[in-house]
Amino acid sequence: MLFIIFNLLTFTSSQAQTLRNDEPIKIVLNDWTSQLVLSHITAELFEGMGYSVIFSKKTTGAQWGALQRGLAHVQMEVWQGTMEKMYTRMIDEGGIIDAGSHDAKTREEWWFPDYVLDLCPGLPSWRALNSCAHLFETKETSPRGRYLGGPWEKPDGAKIRALDLKFKVVTANNSDELWEILDKAIRNKQPIVLFNWTPNWIEAKYKGQFVEFPRYHSDCETKPEWGENKNFLHDCGNPTDGWLKKVAWHEMPIKWPCAFETLTKINFSNAMLAKLAYEVDVNKSTYQEAATQWLADNQQLWQSWISPSCQITNKITG
């Protein structure tokens, strides 16, 4: 049993009660590895400060209503490429608040292993895809090529239409299915193009590249006259240097002030998040095991995220 002890400060019982609220903080769990491990790390930190924490499994679509209504309180990874539209809407409506950005920069895009370059030498330009579409054809998509999409809301169908690509989207049920199909394709050197992202453990194991679509601009999503196709939206790629944010229910600073202050300071880089994912997806640790190990290895860092006025006598147990 691993015990990670917070630095201890003396509080009166009334001071401690001011910093705590017995109502549990609900942390959203999505369905990709770095978000899950990071959520477990955050839960351990909050519990070490004296808070009660429970997890709330939500899809990226369902999480927004829950966060807005206070049915969930914290989301540790809001990706610009996938969630910017709903994030902006919820911020404008006042249901959620920005809890700061990670140092990590994100990208979510069509991706292929390096060996595909030899089969379709015009890549990574998106213009090469149509001349090579037959290489990616499957029984399910014939006569079009298969684009293996992730189980998250992305306008890939609209992108295919706007850029007149000879491809059909096949959606994986979860990230495990994505990687299983990718691993099989790589072992057999079969052409494949699929949804991938960074930070992600894939970049540490496989060599590959993102497809370079027309550069992203917000007008691509709102003005048909912008870009390659004057009749349709989404004729561009996704942000190539996107933000990665944390968000909270708008009443969190009032109900759990020290937890919210700590949340604003939690900060991970690309390399840190990729390593967390690698521990689970490659080394087969559980989410909790990866979180506990990270806390053990980075005690000085996470202690710096907690204000001295918020440290309550307690311990994080892994």
Coordinates of C-alpha atoms in Angstrom, one line a residue:
M1 CA 0.0 0.0 0.0
L2 CA 1.4 3.3 -1.1
F3 CA 0.9 6.4 1.2
I4 CA 1.5 9.9 -0.1
I5 CA 1.2 12.4 2.7
F6 CA 0.4 16.1 2.3
N7 CA 2.5 18.6 4.1
L8 CA 0.6 19.2 7.3
L9 CA -0.7 22.6 8.6
T10 CA -2.7 23.2 11.7
F11 CA -6.3 24.4 11.4
T12 CA -9.1 24.9 13.8
S13 CA -12.2 22.8 13.2
S14 CA -14.1 25.8 11.9
Q15 CA -11.4 26.7 9.5
A16 CA -11.3 23.2 8.1
Q17 CA -15.0 23.1 7.7
T18 CA -14.9 26.4 5.7
L19 CA -12.5 24.8 3.3
R20 CA -14.6 21.6 2.9
N21 CA -18.0 20.8 1.8
D22 CA -19.4 17.4 2.5
E23 CA -21.3 17.3 -0.8
P24 CA -19.2 15.2 -3.2
I25 CA -17.4 16.7 -6.1
K26 CA -18.4 14.9 -9.3
I27 CA -15.6 14.5 -11.8
V28 CA -16.5 13.6 -15.4
L29 CA -15.1 10.5 -16.9
N30 CA -14.9 10.3 -20.7
D31 CA -13.6 7.4 -22.7
W32 CA -10.0 8.1 -23.6
T33 CA -7.0 7.2 -21.5
S34 CA -5.3 10.4 -20.6
Q35 CA -8.6 12.0 -19.5
L36 CA -9.4 9.0 -17.3
V37 CA -6.0 8.9 -15.6
L38 CA -5.9 12.6 -15.1
S39 CA -9.4 12.5 -13.6
H40 CA -8.2 9.8 -11.1
I41 CA -5.1 12.0 -10.2
T42 CA -7.4 15.0 -9.6
A43 CA -9.8 12.9 -7.5
E44 CA -6.9 11.8 -5.3
L45 CA -5.7 15.3 -4.8
F46 CA -9.2 16.5 -3.8
E47 CA -9.7 13.6 -1.4
G48 CA -6.3 14.4 0.1
M49 CA -7.6 17.9 0.8
G50 CA -10.6 16.5 2.7
Y51 CA -13.2 16.5 -0.1
S52 CA -15.5 13.7 -1.1
V53 CA -15.3 12.7 -4.7
I54 CA -17.3 10.5 -7.1
F55 CA -16.9 9.9 -10.8
S56 CA -19.6 10.6 -13.4
K57 CA -19.3 8.7 -16.7
K58 CA -20.4 10.9 -19.6
T59 CA -20.0 11.1 -23.3
T60 CA -18.5 14.3 -24.6
G61 CA -22.0 15.3 -25.8
A62 CA -23.8 14.5 -22.5
Q63 CA -21.3 16.1 -20.3
W64 CA -22.2 19.7 -21.1
G65 CA -25.8 19.6 -19.8
A66 CA -24.6 17.8 -16.7
L67 CA -21.9 20.4 -16.0
Q68 CA -24.3 23.3 -16.7
R69 CA -26.9 22.0 -14.3
G70 CA -24.5 21.0 -11.5
L71 CA -25.0 17.3 -12.1
A72 CA -21.3 17.1 -12.7
H73 CA -18.7 19.6 -11.6
V74 CA -15.2 19.0 -13.2
Q75 CA -14.0 18.1 -16.6
M76 CA -10.2 17.7 -16.9
E77 CA -9.6 17.6 -20.7
V78 CA -11.6 19.9 -23.0
W79 CA -10.1 19.6 -26.4
Q80 CA -10.3 22.6 -28.8
G81 CA -10.6 20.4 -31.9
T82 CA -13.6 18.4 -30.6
M83 CA -15.3 20.6 -28.0
E84 CA -14.7 24.3 -28.8
K85 CA -18.2 24.9 -30.1
M86 CA -20.0 23.6 -27.0
Y87 CA -17.4 25.0 -24.7
T88 CA -17.9 28.5 -26.1
R89 CA -21.7 28.1 -25.9
M90 CA -21.7 26.9 -22.3
I91 CA -19.2 29.7 -21.3
D92 CA -21.4 32.3 -22.9
E93 CA -24.5 30.9 -21.2
G94 CA -22.8 31.0 -17.9
G95 CA -23.3 27.4 -16.8
I96 CA -19.6 26.5 -16.7
I97 CA -16.4 28.4 -16.1
D98 CA -12.9 28.1 -17.5
A99 CA -10.5 26.6 -15.0
G100 CA -7.4 27.2 -17.0
S101 CA -5.4 25.6 -19.8
H102 CA -2.8 22.9 -19.7
D103 CA 0.6 23.5 -21.3
A104 CA -0.2 20.6 -23.7
K105 CA -1.1 21.6 -27.2
T106 CA -3.5 19.4 -29.1
R107 CA -4.2 18.1 -32.5
E108 CA -7.0 15.8 -33.7
E109 CA -6.9 14.7 -37.3
W110 CA -6.8 12.0 -40.0
W111 CA -3.5 10.1 -39.5
F112 CA -1.6 7.3 -41.3
P113 CA 1.5 5.2 -40.6
D114 CA 4.7 6.3 -42.4
Y115 CA 4.8 3.2 -44.7
V116 CA 1.7 4.5 -46.4
L117 CA 3.8 7.3 -47.9
D118 CA 5.5 4.7 -50.2
L119 CA 2.0 3.6 -51.4
C120 CA 0.6 7.1 -51.8
P121 CA 3.6 9.4 -52.3
G122 CA 1.5 12.6 -52.5
L123 CA 0.7 12.4 -48.8
P124 CA 0.5 14.1 -46.3
S125 CA -1.3 16.5 -48.6
W126 CA -5.0 15.9 -48.5
R127 CA -5.1 16.3 -52.3
A128 CA -3.4 12.9 -52.7
L129 CA -6.2 11.1 -50.9
N130 CA -8.5 10.7 -53.9
S131 CA -5.8 9.3 -56.2
C132 CA -5.1 6.7 -53.6
A133 CA -8.6 6.1 -52.3
H134 CA -8.7 2.6 -53.7
L135 CA -5.9 1.6 -51.4
F136 CA -8.1 2.2 -48.4
E137 CA -11.2 0.5 -49.8
T138 CA -12.9 -2.2 -47.7
K139 CA -15.9 -4.4 -48.3
E140 CA -17.8 -2.1 -46.0
T141 CA -16.9 1.1 -48.0
S142 CA -16.5 0.0 -51.6
P143 CA -16.1 1.7 -54.0
R144 CA -14.8 4.4 -51.6
G145 CA -11.8 4.3 -49.3
R146 CA -12.4 3.8 -45.5
Y147 CA -11.7 6.5 -43.1
L148 CA -11.7 5.0 -39.6
G149 CA -13.2 7.6 -37.3
G150 CA -13.2 7.8 -33.5
P151 CA -16.3 7.6 -31.4
W152 CA -16.4 11.3 -30.7
E153 CA -18.3 14.1 -32.5
K154 CA -16.3 15.2 -35.5
P155 CA -17.6 16.6 -38.8
D156 CA -15.7 14.1 -40.9
G157 CA -18.7 13.4 -43.1
A158 CA -19.0 17.1 -43.8
K159 CA -15.3 17.4 -44.5
I160 CA -15.5 14.5 -47.0
R161 CA -18.4 16.2 -48.7
A162 CA -16.9 19.7 -48.8
L163 CA -13.5 18.5 -50.1
D164 CA -15.2 15.9 -52.4
L165 CA -13.1 13.0 -51.0
K166 CA -13.8 9.5 -52.2
F167 CA -14.0 8.2 -48.7
K168 CA -16.6 6.9 -46.3
V169 CA -16.5 7.2 -42.5
V170 CA -16.6 4.0 -40.5
T171 CA -16.8 4.8 -36.8
A172 CA -15.0 2.8 -34.2
N173 CA -16.9 2.0 -31.1
N174 CA -14.1 3.1 -28.8
S175 CA -10.4 3.9 -28.7
D176 CA -9.5 0.3 -28.0
E177 CA -11.1 -0.7 -31.3
L178 CA -9.2 2.1 -33.1
W179 CA -5.8 0.8 -31.9
E180 CA -6.7 -2.9 -32.5
I181 CA -7.4 -2.2 -36.1
L182 CA -4.4 0.1 -36.4
D183 CA -2.1 -2.6 -34.9
K184 CA -3.4 -5.2 -37.3
A185 CA -2.9 -2.9 -40.3
I186 CA 0.6 -2.1 -39.3
R187 CA 1.6 -5.7 -38.7
N188 CA 0.3 -6.5 -42.2
K189 CA 1.5 -3.3 -43.8
Q190 CA -2.0 -2.5 -45.0
P191 CA -2.9 1.0 -46.0
I192 CA -5.0 2.7 -43.3
V193 CA -6.1 6.3 -42.5
L194 CA -7.8 6.9 -39.2
F195 CA -8.5 9.3 -36.4
N196 CA -5.6 10.1 -34.1
W197 CA -4.6 12.8 -31.8
T198 CA -1.8 14.3 -29.7
P199 CA -1.0 14.0 -26.9
N200 CA -1.4 10.2 -27.2
W201 CA 0.7 7.1 -26.5
I202 CA 0.5 6.2 -30.2
E203 CA 3.2 8.7 -31.1
A204 CA 5.6 6.9 -28.7
K205 CA 5.1 3.5 -30.4
Y206 CA 4.3 4.1 -34.1
K207 CA 5.8 6.4 -36.7
G208 CA 3.2 8.3 -38.7
Q209 CA 1.8 11.6 -39.9
F210 CA -1.3 13.7 -39.9
V211 CA -3.0 14.5 -43.2
E212 CA -2.5 18.1 -44.0
F213 CA -5.9 19.6 -44.9
P214 CA -6.5 23.3 -45.6
R215 CA -5.4 25.2 -42.6
Y216 CA -8.1 25.6 -39.9
H217 CA -10.0 28.9 -39.5
S218 CA -13.2 29.5 -37.5
D219 CA -14.8 30.8 -40.7
C220 CA -14.5 27.3 -42.1
E221 CA -17.3 26.2 -39.7
T222 CA -19.6 29.2 -40.1
K223 CA -19.2 30.7 -43.6
P224 CA -19.7 28.5 -46.7
E225 CA -18.0 31.1 -48.9
W226 CA -14.8 30.7 -47.1
G227 CA -12.2 28.2 -48.3
E228 CA -11.9 25.5 -51.0
N229 CA -15.6 24.9 -51.4
K230 CA -17.9 28.0 -51.6
N231 CA -21.0 25.9 -51.0
F232 CA -20.2 23.9 -47.9
L233 CA -18.8 24.3 -44.4
H234 CA -15.9 22.2 -43.0
D235 CA -13.6 22.4 -46.0
C236 CA -10.6 22.6 -43.7
G237 CA -8.6 20.6 -41.2
N238 CA -8.7 20.8 -37.4
P239 CA -6.6 23.2 -35.3
T240 CA -3.0 22.2 -35.4
D241 CA -1.9 23.8 -32.2
G242 CA -5.1 23.6 -30.1
W243 CA -5.7 24.4 -26.5
L244 CA -6.5 21.8 -23.8
K245 CA -8.6 23.2 -21.0
K246 CA -10.2 22.3 -17.7
V247 CA -13.8 23.5 -16.9
A248 CA -16.0 23.5 -13.9
W249 CA -19.6 24.0 -12.9
H250 CA -20.0 27.7 -12.2
E251 CA -20.8 27.3 -8.5
M252 CA -17.7 25.2 -7.8
P253 CA -15.6 28.2 -6.5
I254 CA -18.3 28.9 -4.0
K255 CA -19.0 25.3 -2.8
W256 CA -15.4 24.0 -2.9
P257 CA -13.1 27.0 -3.1
C258 CA -9.9 25.2 -2.4
A259 CA -10.6 22.4 -4.8
F260 CA -11.4 25.0 -7.5
E261 CA -8.2 26.9 -6.8
T262 CA -6.2 23.7 -7.0
L263 CA -8.0 22.7 -10.3
T264 CA -6.8 26.0 -11.9
K265 CA -3.2 25.1 -11.1
I266 CA -3.2 21.5 -12.3
N267 CA -1.2 21.5 -15.5
F268 CA 0.1 18.8 -17.8
S269 CA 2.3 18.9 -20.9
N270 CA 2.1 16.7 -24.0
A271 CA 4.8 14.4 -22.8
M272 CA 3.2 14.0 -19.4
L273 CA -0.2 13.1 -20.8
A274 CA 1.4 10.8 -23.4
K275 CA 3.3 8.9 -20.7
L276 CA 0.1 8.5 -18.6
A277 CA -1.7 7.0 -21.6
Y278 CA 1.3 4.8 -22.4
E279 CA 1.3 3.3 -18.9
V280 CA -2.3 2.1 -19.4
D281 CA -2.5 1.3 -23.1
V282 CA 0.9 -0.3 -23.5
N283 CA 2.1 -1.3 -20.0
K284 CA -1.5 -2.4 -19.0
S285 CA -1.7 -0.5 -15.7
T286 CA -5.2 0.3 -14.5
Y287 CA -6.2 4.0 -14.5
Q288 CA -5.9 4.0 -10.7
E289 CA -2.5 2.4 -10.8
A290 CA -1.2 4.9 -13.3
A291 CA -2.5 7.8 -11.3
T292 CA -1.0 6.4 -8.0
Q293 CA 2.3 5.9 -9.6
W294 CA 2.3 9.4 -11.1
L295 CA 1.5 10.9 -7.7
A296 CA 4.3 8.9 -6.1
D297 CA 6.8 10.1 -8.8
N298 CA 5.8 13.8 -8.8
Q299 CA 5.1 14.7 -5.2
Q300 CA 6.9 18.1 -5.4
L301 CA 5.0 19.1 -8.5
W302 CA 1.5 18.3 -7.3
Q303 CA 2.2 19.8 -3.8
S304 CA 3.0 23.1 -5.6
W305 CA -0.5 23.2 -7.0
I306 CA -2.1 23.3 -3.6
S307 CA -2.2 26.7 -1.7
P308 CA -0.8 26.5 1.8
S309 CA -4.1 27.9 3.1
C310 CA -5.9 24.9 1.5
Q311 CA -3.7 22.0 2.8
I312 CA -5.7 19.9 5.3
T313 CA -4.3 17.1 7.3
N314 CA -5.2 14.0 5.3
K315 CA -3.5 11.5 3.1
I316 CA -3.8 10.2 -0.4
T317 CA -3.9 6.4 -0.4
G318 CA -3.1 4.3 -3.4

